[in-house]
Coordinates of N, CA and C in Angstrom, one line a residue:
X8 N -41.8 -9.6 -84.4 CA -41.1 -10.5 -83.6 C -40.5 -9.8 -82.3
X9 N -40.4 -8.4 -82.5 CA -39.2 -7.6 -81.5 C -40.3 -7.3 -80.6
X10 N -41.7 -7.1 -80.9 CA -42.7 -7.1 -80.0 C -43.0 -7.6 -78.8
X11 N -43.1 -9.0 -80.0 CA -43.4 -10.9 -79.2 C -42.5 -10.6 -77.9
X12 N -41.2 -10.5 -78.2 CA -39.9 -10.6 -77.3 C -40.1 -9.9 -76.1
X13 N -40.8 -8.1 -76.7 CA -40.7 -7.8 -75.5 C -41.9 -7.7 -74.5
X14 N -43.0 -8.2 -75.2 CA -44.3 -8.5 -74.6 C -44.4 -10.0 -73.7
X15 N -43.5 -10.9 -74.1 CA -43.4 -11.9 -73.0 C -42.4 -11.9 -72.0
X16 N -41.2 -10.8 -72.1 CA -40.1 -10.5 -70.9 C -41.3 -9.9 -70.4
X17 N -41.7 -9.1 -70.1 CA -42.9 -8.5 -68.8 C -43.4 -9.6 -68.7
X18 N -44.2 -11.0 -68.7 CA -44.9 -11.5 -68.1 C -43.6 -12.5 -67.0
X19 N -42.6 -12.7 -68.1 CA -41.8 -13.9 -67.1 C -40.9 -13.4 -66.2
X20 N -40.8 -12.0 -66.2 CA -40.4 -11.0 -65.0 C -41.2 -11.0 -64.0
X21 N -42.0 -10.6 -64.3 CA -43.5 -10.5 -63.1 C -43.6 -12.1 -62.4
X22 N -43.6 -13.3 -63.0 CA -44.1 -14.2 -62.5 C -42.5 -14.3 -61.7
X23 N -41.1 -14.2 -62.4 CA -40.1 -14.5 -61.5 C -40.0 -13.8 -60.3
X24 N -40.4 -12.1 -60.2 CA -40.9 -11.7 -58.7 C -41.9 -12.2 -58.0
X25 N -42.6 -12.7 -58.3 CA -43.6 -13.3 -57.8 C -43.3 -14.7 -56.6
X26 N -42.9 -15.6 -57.7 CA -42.2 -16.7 -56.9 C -41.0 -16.5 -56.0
X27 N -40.5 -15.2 -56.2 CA -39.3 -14.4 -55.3 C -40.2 -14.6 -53.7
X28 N -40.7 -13.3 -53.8 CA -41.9 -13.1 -53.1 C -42.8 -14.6 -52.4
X29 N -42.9 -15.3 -52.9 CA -43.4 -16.6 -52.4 C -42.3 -17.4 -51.1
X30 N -41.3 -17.0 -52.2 CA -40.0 -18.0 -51.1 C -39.7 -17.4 -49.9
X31 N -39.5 -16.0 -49.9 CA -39.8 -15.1 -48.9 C -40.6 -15.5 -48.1
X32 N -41.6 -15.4 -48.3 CA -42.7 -15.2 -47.2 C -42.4 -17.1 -46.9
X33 N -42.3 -18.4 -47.6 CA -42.4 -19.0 -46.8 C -41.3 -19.5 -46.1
X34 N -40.3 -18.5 -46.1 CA -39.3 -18.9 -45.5 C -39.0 -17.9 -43.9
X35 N -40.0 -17.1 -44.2 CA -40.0 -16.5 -43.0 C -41.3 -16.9 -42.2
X36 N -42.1 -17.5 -42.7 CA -43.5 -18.0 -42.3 C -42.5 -19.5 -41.4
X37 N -42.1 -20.3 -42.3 CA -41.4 -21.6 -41.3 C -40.4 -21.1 -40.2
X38 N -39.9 -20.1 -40.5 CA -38.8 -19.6 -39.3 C -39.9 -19.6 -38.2
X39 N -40.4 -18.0 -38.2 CA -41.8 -17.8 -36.8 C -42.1 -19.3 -36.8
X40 N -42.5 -20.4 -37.1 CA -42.9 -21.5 -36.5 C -41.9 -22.2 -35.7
X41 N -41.0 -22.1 -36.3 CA -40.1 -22.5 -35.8 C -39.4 -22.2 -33.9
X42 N -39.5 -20.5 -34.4 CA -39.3 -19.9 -33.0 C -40.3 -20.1 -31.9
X43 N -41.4 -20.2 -32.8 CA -42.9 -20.0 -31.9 C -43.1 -21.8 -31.2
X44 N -42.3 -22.3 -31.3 CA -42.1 -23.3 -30.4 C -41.5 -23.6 -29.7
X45 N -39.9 -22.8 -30.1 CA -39.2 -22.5 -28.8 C -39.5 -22.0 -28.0
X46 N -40.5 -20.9 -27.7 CA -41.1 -19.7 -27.2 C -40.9 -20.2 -25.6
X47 N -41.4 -21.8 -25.2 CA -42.0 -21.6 -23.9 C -40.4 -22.5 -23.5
X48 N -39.8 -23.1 -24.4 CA -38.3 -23.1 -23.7 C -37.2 -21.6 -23.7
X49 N -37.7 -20.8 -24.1 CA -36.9 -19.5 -24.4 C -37.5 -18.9 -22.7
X50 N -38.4 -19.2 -22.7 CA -39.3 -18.1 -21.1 C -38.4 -19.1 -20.3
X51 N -38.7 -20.9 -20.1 CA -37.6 -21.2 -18.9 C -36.2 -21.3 -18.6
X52 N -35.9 -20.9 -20.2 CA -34.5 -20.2 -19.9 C -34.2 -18.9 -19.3
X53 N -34.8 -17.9 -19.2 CA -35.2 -16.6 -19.2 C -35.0 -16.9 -17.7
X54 N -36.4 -17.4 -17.1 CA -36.5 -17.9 -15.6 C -35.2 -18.3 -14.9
X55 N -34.5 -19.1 -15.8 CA -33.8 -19.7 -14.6 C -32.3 -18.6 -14.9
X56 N -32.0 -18.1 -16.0 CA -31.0 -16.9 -16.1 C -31.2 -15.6 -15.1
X57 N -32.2 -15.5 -14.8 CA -32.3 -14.6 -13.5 C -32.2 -15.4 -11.8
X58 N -32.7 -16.6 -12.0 CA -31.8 -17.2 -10.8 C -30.7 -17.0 -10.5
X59 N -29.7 -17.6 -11.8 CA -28.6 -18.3 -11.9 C -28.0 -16.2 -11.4
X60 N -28.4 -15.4 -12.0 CA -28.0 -13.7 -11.6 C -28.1 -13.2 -9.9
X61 N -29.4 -14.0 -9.6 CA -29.3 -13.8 -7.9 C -28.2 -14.5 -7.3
X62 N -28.4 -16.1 -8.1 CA -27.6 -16.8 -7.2 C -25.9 -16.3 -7.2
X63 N -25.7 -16.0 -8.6 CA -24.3 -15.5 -8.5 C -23.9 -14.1 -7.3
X64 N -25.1 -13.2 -7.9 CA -25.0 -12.1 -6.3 C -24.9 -12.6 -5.1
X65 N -25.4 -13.3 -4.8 CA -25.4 -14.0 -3.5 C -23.8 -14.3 -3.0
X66 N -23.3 -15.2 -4.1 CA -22.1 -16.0 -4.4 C -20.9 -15.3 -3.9
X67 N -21.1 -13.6 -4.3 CA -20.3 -12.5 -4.6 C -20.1 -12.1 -3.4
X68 N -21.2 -11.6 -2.8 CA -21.8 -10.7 -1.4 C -20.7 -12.2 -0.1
X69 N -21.0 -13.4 -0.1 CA -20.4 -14.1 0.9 C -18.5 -14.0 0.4
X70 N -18.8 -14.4 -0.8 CA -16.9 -14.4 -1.3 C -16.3 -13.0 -0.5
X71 N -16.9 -11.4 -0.8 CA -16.5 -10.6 -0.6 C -16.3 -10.5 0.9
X72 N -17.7 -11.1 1.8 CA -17.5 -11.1 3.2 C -16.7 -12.2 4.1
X73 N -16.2 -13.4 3.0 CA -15.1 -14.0 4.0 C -13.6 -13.0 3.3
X74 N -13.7 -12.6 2.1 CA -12.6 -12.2 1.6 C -11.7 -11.3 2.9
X75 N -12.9 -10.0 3.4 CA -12.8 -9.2 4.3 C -12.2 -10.0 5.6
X76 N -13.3 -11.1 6.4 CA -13.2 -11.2 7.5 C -11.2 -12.0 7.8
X77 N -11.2 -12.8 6.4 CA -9.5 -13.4 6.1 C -8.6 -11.8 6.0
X78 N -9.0 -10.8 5.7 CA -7.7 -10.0 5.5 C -7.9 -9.5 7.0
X79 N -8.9 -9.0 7.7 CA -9.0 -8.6 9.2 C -8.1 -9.7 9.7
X80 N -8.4 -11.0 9.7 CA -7.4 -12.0 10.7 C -6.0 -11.8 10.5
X81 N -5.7 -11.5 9.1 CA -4.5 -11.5 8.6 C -3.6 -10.5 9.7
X82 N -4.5 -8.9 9.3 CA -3.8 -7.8 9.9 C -3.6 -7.9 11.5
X83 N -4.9 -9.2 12.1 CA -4.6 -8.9 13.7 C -3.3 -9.4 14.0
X84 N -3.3 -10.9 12.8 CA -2.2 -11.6 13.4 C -0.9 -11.1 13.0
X85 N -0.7 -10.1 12.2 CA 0.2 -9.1 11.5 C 0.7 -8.3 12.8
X86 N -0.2 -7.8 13.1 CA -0.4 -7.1 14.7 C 0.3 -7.5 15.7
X87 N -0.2 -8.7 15.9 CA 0.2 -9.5 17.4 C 1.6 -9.8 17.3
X88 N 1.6 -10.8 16.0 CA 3.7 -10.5 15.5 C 4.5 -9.4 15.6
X89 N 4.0 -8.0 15.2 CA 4.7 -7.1 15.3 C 4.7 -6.2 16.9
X90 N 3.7 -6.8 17.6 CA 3.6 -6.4 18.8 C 4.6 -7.2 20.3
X91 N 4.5 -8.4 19.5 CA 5.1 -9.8 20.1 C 6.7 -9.0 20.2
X92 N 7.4 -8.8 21.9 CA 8.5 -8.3 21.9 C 9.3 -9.6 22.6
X93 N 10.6 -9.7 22.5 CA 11.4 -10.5 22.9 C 11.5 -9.3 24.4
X94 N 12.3 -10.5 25.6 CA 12.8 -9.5 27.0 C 14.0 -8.7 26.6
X95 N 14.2 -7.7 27.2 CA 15.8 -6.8 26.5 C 17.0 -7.6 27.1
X96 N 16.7 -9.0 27.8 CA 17.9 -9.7 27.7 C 18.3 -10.1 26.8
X97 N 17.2 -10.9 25.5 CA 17.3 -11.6 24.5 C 18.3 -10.3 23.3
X98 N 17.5 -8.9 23.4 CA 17.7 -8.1 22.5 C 19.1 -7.5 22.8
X99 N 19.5 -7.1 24.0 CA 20.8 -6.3 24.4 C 21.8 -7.2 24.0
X100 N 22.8 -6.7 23.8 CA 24.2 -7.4 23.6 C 25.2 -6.7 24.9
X101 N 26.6 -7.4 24.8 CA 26.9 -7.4 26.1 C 28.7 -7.6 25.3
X102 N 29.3 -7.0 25.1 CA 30.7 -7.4 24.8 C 31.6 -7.9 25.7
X103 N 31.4 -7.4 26.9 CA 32.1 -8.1 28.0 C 31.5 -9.0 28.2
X104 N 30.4 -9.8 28.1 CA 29.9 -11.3 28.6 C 30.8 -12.2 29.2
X105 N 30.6 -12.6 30.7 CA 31.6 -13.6 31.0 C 31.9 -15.0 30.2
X106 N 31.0 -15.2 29.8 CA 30.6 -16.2 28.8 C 31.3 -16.0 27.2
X107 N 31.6 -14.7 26.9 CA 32.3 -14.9 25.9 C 31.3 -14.4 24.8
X108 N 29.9 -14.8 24.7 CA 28.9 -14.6 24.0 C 28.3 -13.3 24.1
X109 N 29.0 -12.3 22.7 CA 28.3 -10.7 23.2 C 26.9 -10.6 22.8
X110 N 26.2 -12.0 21.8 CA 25.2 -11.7 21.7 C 24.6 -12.9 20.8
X111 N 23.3 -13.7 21.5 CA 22.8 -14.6 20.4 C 21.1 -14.7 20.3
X112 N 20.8 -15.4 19.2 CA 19.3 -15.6 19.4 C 19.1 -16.4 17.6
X113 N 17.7 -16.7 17.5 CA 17.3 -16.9 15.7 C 17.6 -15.8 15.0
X114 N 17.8 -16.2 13.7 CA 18.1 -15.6 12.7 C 17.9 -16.4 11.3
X115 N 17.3 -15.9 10.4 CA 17.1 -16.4 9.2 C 18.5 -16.2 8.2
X116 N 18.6 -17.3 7.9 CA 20.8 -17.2 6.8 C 19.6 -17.4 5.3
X117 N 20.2 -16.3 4.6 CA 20.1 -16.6 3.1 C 21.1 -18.0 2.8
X118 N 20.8 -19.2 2.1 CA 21.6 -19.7 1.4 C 22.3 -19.2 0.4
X119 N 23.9 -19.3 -0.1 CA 24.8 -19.6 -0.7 C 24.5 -20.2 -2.5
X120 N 23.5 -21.2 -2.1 CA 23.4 -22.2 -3.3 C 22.0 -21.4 -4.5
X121 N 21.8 -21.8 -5.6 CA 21.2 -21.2 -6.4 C 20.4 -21.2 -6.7
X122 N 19.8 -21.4 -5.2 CA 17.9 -21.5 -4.6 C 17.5 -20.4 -3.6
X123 N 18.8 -20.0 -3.4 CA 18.8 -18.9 -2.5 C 17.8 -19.1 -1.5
X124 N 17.6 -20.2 -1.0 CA 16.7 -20.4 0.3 C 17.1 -19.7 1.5
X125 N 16.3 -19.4 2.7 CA 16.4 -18.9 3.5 C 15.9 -20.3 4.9
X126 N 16.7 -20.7 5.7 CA 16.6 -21.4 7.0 C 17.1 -20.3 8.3
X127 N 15.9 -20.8 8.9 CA 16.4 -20.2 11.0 C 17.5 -21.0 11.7
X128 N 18.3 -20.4 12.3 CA 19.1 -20.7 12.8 C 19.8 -20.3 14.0
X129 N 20.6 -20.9 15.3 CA 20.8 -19.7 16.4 C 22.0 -19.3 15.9
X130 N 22.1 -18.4 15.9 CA 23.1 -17.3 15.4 C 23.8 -17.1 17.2
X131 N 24.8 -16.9 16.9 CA 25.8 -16.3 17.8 C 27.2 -14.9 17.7
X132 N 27.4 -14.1 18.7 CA 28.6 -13.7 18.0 C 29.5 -13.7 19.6
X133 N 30.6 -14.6 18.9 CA 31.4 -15.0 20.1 C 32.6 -15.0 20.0
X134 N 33.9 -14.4 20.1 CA 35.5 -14.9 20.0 C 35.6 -13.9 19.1
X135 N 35.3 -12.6 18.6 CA 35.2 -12.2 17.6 C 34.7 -12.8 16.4
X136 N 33.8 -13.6 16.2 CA 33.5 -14.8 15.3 C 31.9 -14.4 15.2
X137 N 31.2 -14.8 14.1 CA 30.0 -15.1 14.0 C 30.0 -16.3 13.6
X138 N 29.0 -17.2 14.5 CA 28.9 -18.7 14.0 C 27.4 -19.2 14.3
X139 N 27.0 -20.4 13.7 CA 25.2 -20.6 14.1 C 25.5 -22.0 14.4
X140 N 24.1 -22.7 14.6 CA 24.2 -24.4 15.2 C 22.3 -24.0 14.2
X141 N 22.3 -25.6 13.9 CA 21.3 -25.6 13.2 C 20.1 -26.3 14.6
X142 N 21.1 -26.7 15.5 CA 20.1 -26.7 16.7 C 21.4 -26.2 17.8
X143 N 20.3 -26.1 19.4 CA 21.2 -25.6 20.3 C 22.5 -26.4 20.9
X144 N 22.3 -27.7 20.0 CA 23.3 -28.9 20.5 C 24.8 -29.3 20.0
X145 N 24.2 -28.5 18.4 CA 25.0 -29.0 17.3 C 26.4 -28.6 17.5
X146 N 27.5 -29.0 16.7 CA 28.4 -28.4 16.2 C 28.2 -26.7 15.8
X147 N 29.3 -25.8 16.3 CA 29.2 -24.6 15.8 C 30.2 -24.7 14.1
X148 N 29.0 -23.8 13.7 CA 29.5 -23.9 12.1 C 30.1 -21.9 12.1
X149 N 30.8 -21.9 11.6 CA 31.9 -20.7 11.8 C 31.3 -20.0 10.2
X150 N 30.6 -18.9 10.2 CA 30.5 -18.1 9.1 C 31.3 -16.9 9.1
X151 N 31.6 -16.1 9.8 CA 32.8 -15.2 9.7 C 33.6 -15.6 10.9
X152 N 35.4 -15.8 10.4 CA 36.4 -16.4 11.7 C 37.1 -14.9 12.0
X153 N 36.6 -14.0 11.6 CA 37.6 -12.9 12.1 C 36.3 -11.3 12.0
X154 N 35.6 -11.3 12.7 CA 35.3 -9.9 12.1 C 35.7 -9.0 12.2
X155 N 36.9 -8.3 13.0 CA 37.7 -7.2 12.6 C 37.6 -7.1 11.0
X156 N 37.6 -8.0 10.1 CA 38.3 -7.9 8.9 C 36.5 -7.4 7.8
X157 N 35.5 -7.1 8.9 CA 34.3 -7.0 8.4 C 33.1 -5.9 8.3
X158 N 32.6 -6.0 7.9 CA 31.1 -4.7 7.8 C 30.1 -5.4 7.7
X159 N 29.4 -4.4 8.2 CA 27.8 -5.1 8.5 C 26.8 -3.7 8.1
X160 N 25.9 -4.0 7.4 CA 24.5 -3.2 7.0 C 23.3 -3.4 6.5
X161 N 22.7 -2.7 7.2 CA 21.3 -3.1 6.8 C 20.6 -3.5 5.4
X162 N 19.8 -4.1 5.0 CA 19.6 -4.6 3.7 C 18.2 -3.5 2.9
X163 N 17.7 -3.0 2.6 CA 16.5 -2.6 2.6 C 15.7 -3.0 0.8
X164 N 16.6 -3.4 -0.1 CA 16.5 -3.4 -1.4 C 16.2 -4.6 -1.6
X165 N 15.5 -5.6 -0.6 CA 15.7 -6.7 -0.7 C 14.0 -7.3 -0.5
X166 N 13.9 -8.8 -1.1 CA 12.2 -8.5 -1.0 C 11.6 -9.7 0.6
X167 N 12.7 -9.3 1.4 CA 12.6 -9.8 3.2 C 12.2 -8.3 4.0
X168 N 12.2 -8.2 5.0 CA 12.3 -7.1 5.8 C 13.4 -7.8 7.2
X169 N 13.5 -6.9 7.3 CA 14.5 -6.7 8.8 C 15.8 -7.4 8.4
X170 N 16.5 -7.2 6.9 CA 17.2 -7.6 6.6 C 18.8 -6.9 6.7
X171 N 20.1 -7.9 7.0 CA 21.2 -6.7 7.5 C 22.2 -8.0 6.4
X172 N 23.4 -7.7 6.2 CA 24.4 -8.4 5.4 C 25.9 -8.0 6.4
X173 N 26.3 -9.6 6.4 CA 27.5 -9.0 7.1 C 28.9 -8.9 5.8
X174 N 29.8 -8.3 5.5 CA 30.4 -8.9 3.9 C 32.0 -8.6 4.7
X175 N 32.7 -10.0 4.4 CA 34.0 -10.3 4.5 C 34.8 -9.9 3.3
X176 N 36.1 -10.0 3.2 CA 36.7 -9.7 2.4 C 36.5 -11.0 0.9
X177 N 36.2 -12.3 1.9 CA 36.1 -13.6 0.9 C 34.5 -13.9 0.4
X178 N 33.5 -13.4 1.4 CA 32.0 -13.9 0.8 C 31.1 -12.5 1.9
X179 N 30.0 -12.8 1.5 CA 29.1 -12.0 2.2 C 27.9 -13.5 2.9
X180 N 27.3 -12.6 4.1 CA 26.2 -13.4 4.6 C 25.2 -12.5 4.8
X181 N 23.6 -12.9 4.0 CA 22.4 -12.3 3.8 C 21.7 -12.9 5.6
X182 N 21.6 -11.9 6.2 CA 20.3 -12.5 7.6 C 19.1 -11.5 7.6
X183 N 18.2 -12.1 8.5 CA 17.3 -11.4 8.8 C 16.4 -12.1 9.9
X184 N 16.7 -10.6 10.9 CA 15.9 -10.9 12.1 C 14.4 -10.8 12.2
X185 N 14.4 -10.8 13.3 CA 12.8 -11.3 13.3 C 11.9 -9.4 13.4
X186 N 12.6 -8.7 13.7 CA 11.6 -7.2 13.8 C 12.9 -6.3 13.8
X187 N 12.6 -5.0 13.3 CA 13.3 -3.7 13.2 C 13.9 -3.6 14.3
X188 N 13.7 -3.9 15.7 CA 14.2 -3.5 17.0 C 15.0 -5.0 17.3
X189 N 15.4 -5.8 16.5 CA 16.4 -7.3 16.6 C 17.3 -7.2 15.6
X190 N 17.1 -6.5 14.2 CA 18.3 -6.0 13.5 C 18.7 -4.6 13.6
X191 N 18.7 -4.2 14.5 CA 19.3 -3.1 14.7 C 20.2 -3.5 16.3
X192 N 20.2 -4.2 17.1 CA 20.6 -4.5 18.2 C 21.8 -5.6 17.5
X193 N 21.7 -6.2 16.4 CA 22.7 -7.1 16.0 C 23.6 -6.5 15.6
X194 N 22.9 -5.5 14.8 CA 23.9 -4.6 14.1 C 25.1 -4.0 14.8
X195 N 24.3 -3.4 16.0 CA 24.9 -2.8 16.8 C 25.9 -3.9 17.8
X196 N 25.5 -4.9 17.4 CA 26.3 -5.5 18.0 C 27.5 -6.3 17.6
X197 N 27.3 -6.3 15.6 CA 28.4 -6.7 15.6 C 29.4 -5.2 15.6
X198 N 28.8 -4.2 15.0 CA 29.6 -3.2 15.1 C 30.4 -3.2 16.9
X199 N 30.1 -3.1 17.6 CA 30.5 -2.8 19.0 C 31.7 -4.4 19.5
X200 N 31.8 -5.7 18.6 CA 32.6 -6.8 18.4 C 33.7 -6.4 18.0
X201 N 33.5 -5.5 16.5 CA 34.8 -5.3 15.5 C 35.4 -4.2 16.9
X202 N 34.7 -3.2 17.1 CA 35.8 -2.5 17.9 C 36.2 -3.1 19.6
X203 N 35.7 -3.7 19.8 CA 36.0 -4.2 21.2 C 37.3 -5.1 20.7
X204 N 37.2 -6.2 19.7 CA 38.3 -7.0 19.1 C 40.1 -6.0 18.9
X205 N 39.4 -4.6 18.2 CA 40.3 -3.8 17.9 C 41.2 -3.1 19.5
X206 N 40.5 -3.3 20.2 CA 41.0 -2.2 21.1 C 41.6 -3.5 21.8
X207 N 41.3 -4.9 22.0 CA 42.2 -5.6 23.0 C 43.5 -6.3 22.1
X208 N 43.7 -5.9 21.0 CA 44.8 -6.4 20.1 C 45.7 -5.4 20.3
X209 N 47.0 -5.4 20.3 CA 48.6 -4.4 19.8 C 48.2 -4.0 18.5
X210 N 48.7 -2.9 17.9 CA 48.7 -2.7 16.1 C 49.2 -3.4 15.7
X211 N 50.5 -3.9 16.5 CA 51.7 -4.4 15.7 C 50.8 -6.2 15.2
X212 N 50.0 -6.6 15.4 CA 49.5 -7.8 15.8 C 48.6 -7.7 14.1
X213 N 47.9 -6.2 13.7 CA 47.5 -6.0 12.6 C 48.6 -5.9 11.7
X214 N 49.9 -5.0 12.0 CA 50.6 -4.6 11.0 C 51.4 -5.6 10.0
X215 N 51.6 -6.7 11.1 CA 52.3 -8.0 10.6 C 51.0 -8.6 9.8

Protein backbone atom coordinates (compact mmCIF):
# COMPACT_ATOMS: atom_id res chain seq x y z
CA UNK A 1 0.00 0.00 0.00
CA UNK A 2 3.02 2.45 1.17
CA UNK A 3 4.21 1.79 -2.47
CA UNK A 4 0.70 2.46 -4.28
CA UNK A 5 0.96 5.89 -2.21
CA UNK A 6 4.13 6.69 -3.25
CA UNK A 7 4.08 5.59 -6.84
CA UNK A 8 0.88 7.77 -7.59
CA UNK A 9 2.24 11.13 -5.60
CA UNK A 10 5.01 11.26 -8.67
CA UNK A 11 2.44 11.02 -11.28
CA UNK A 12 -0.08 13.78 -9.68
CA UNK A 13 2.93 16.03 -8.95
CA UNK A 14 4.20 15.90 -12.46
CA UNK A 15 0.74 16.45 -14.00
CA UNK A 16 0.22 19.42 -11.20
CA UNK A 17 3.59 21.10 -12.74
CA UNK A 18 2.48 20.60 -15.81
CA UNK A 19 -0.85 22.43 -15.83
CA UNK A 20 1.40 25.08 -13.72
CA UNK A 21 3.40 25.41 -16.67
CA UNK A 22 0.29 25.56 -19.06
CA UNK A 23 -1.21 28.63 -17.12
CA UNK A 24 1.95 30.26 -17.48
CA UNK A 25 2.52 30.17 -20.78
CA UNK A 26 -1.14 31.01 -21.56
CA UNK A 27 -1.16 33.76 -19.57
CA UNK A 28 1.74 35.21 -20.94
CA UNK A 29 0.80 34.06 -24.53
CA UNK A 30 -2.68 36.37 -24.02
CA UNK A 31 -0.66 39.29 -22.47
CA UNK A 32 1.93 39.59 -25.90
CA UNK A 33 -1.56 39.68 -27.70
CA UNK A 34 -2.73 41.83 -25.98
CA UNK A 35 0.27 44.30 -26.14
CA UNK A 36 0.84 43.31 -29.72
CA UNK A 37 -2.18 45.34 -30.50
CA UNK A 38 -1.52 48.17 -28.75
CA UNK A 39 1.77 48.29 -30.53
CA UNK A 40 0.63 50.73 -33.34
CA UNK A 41 -1.19 52.96 -30.65
CA UNK A 42 2.00 52.80 -28.41
CA UNK A 43 4.25 54.19 -31.82
CA UNK A 44 1.48 57.22 -32.19
CA UNK A 45 1.86 57.93 -28.78
CA UNK A 46 5.57 57.78 -29.00
CA UNK A 47 5.18 60.31 -32.23
CA UNK A 48 3.26 62.74 -30.84
CA UNK A 49 5.42 62.71 -27.13
CA UNK A 50 8.31 63.96 -29.11
CA UNK A 51 6.18 66.70 -30.60
CA UNK A 52 4.55 67.65 -27.54
CA UNK A 53 8.96 67.75 -26.31
CA UNK A 54 9.78 70.14 -29.26
CA UNK A 55 6.74 71.93 -28.78
CA UNK A 56 7.40 72.44 -25.14
CA UNK A 57 11.21 73.59 -26.16
CA UNK A 58 9.90 75.98 -28.30
CA UNK A 59 7.38 77.13 -25.46
CA UNK A 60 10.50 77.62 -23.14
CA UNK A 61 13.07 79.40 -25.67
CA UNK A 62 10.07 82.32 -26.37
CA UNK A 63 8.92 82.39 -22.40
CA UNK A 64 12.65 82.86 -21.63
CA UNK A 65 13.01 85.51 -24.45
CA UNK A 66 10.07 87.77 -23.54
CA UNK A 67 11.11 86.93 -19.84
CA UNK A 68 14.52 88.76 -20.73
CA UNK A 69 13.25 91.42 -23.06
CA UNK A 70 10.36 92.48 -19.80
CA UNK A 71 13.37 92.53 -17.26
CA UNK A 72 15.58 94.92 -19.90
CA UNK A 73 12.35 97.33 -20.02
CA UNK A 74 12.12 97.02 -16.40
CA UNK A 75 15.81 98.17 -15.74
CA UNK A 76 15.57 101.03 -18.60
CA UNK A 77 12.61 102.31 -16.94
CA UNK A 78 14.38 101.76 -13.49
CA UNK A 79 17.04 103.95 -15.17
CA UNK A 80 15.13 106.74 -16.54
CA UNK A 81 13.32 107.10 -12.88
CA UNK A 82 16.49 107.17 -11.21
CA UNK A 83 17.99 109.46 -13.78
CA UNK A 84 14.77 111.62 -13.93
CA UNK A 85 16.14 114.90 -11.66
CA UNK A 86 13.82 117.45 -10.20
CA UNK A 87 15.44 121.58 -10.90
CA UNK A 88 17.53 122.46 -7.60
CA UNK A 89 14.79 124.89 -7.09
CA UNK A 90 12.38 122.06 -6.26
CA UNK A 91 15.29 120.28 -4.21
CA UNK A 92 17.03 123.31 -2.26
CA UNK A 93 15.44 124.62 0.81
CA UNK A 94 15.58 128.12 1.80
CA UNK A 95 14.82 129.05 5.61
CA UNK A 96 14.63 132.54 4.98
CA UNK A 97 11.87 132.17 2.21
CA UNK A 98 9.86 135.34 1.92
CA UNK A 99 7.05 133.22 1.73
CA UNK A 100 7.60 131.58 4.86
CA UNK A 101 7.87 128.13 3.01
CA UNK A 102 11.65 126.74 3.70
CA UNK A 103 10.78 123.92 1.71
CA UNK A 104 7.95 121.83 -0.24
CA UNK A 105 7.20 119.19 -2.89
CA UNK A 106 5.53 115.18 -2.86
CA UNK A 107 6.08 113.00 -0.43
CA UNK A 108 4.76 109.59 0.35
CA UNK A 109 3.09 109.65 4.46
CA UNK A 110 3.03 106.04 5.84
CA UNK A 111 -0.48 105.77 7.38
CA UNK A 112 -1.11 105.66 11.11
CA UNK A 113 -4.04 102.97 10.80
CA UNK A 114 -3.41 99.10 10.67
CA UNK A 115 -2.87 98.88 6.92
CA UNK A 116 -0.05 100.87 7.16
CA UNK A 117 -0.74 102.27 3.64
CA UNK A 118 1.32 104.67 2.07
CA UNK A 119 -0.41 107.95 0.02
CA UNK A 120 1.54 111.12 -1.95
CA UNK A 121 1.03 114.04 -0.67
CA UNK A 122 2.45 117.85 -0.93
CA UNK A 123 4.35 118.03 2.05
CA UNK A 124 5.49 121.45 3.24
CA UNK A 125 7.70 122.82 6.07
CA UNK A 126 6.47 126.20 7.00
CA UNK A 127 6.06 128.32 10.56
CA UNK A 128 8.21 125.90 12.05
CA UNK A 129 5.50 123.25 11.31
CA UNK A 130 5.38 120.33 8.96
CA UNK A 131 1.97 120.11 7.32
CA UNK A 132 0.60 118.45 3.74
CA UNK A 133 -2.70 119.15 1.58
CA UNK A 134 -3.93 116.05 -0.08
CA UNK A 135 -4.23 118.43 -3.10
CA UNK A 136 -2.56 122.02 -3.77
CA UNK A 137 -6.04 123.55 -2.80
CA UNK A 138 -6.88 121.77 0.23
CA UNK A 139 -6.96 122.70 3.77
CA UNK A 140 -3.44 122.32 5.38
CA UNK A 141 -3.48 119.37 7.71
CA UNK A 142 -0.72 120.06 10.47
CA UNK A 143 1.45 116.86 11.25
CA UNK A 144 4.15 118.24 13.51
CA UNK A 145 2.88 121.95 15.16
CA UNK A 146 6.22 122.58 16.77
CA UNK A 147 9.47 121.10 15.40
CA UNK A 148 11.87 122.52 17.66
CA UNK A 149 10.40 119.81 19.89
CA UNK A 150 11.69 117.14 17.00
CA UNK A 151 14.14 114.73 15.16
CA UNK A 152 14.31 113.62 11.93
CA UNK A 153 16.36 110.33 10.33
CA UNK A 154 16.73 108.47 7.79
CA UNK A 155 14.94 105.14 7.59
CA UNK A 156 17.07 102.32 6.02
CA UNK A 157 15.48 99.09 7.88
CA UNK A 158 12.56 99.51 6.14
CA UNK A 159 11.14 97.61 2.98
CA UNK A 160 10.66 101.44 0.93
CA UNK A 161 13.79 103.18 -0.08
CA UNK A 162 14.45 106.85 0.30
CA UNK A 163 12.82 106.58 3.53
CA UNK A 164 13.45 109.38 6.55
CA UNK A 165 10.97 109.51 10.03
CA UNK A 166 10.28 112.68 11.60
CA UNK A 167 9.46 111.50 15.70
CA UNK A 168 7.77 114.01 18.07
CA UNK A 169 7.56 113.67 21.54
CA UNK A 170 3.57 112.49 20.96
CA UNK A 171 3.81 110.25 17.58
CA UNK A 172 6.28 109.70 14.81
CA UNK A 173 5.73 110.28 10.84
CA UNK A 174 7.05 107.52 8.33
CA UNK A 175 7.84 109.56 4.64
CA UNK A 176 9.59 108.90 1.73
CA UNK A 177 10.83 110.77 -1.05
CA UNK A 178 11.10 110.24 -4.35
CA UNK A 179 15.33 109.59 -4.73
CA UNK A 180 18.38 109.61 -2.29
CA UNK A 181 19.20 113.34 -3.44
CA UNK A 182 15.13 114.55 -2.16
CA UNK A 183 15.59 112.81 1.28
CA UNK A 184 18.51 114.04 2.10
CA UNK A 185 17.62 117.89 1.12
CA UNK A 186 14.43 117.36 3.47
CA UNK A 187 16.42 116.14 5.95
CA UNK A 188 18.52 118.81 5.71
CA UNK A 189 15.90 120.83 5.80
CA UNK A 190 14.03 120.01 8.50
CA UNK A 191 17.22 119.97 10.49
CA UNK A 192 18.27 123.61 9.31
CA UNK A 193 13.99 124.64 10.59
CA UNK A 194 14.65 123.25 14.21
CA UNK A 195 17.74 125.52 14.35
CA UNK A 196 16.59 128.56 12.55
CA UNK A 197 13.23 128.28 14.91
CA UNK A 198 15.84 128.05 17.85
CA UNK A 199 17.93 130.91 17.21
CA UNK A 200 14.87 133.51 16.57
CA UNK A 201 13.24 132.54 20.05
CA UNK A 202 14.61 134.12 23.72
CA UNK A 203 15.52 130.87 26.05
CA UNK A 204 13.47 132.30 28.40
CA UNK A 205 10.45 131.55 25.84
CA UNK A 206 11.85 127.62 26.13
CA UNK A 207 12.47 127.77 29.83
CA UNK A 208 8.90 128.68 30.79
Amino acid sequence: QINVLQAKKKFEILDAMLSFMHAQYTFFQQGYSLLHELDPYMKKLATELDQLVIDSAVEKREMEHKHALIQQRVISISSCLQDFSYDDSKVEFNVDAPNGVVMEGYLFKRASNAFKTWNRRWFSIQNSQLVYQKKLKDVLTVVVEDLRLCTVKPCEDIERRFCFEVVSPTKSCMLQADSEKLRQAWIQAVQASIASAYRESPDSYYIE
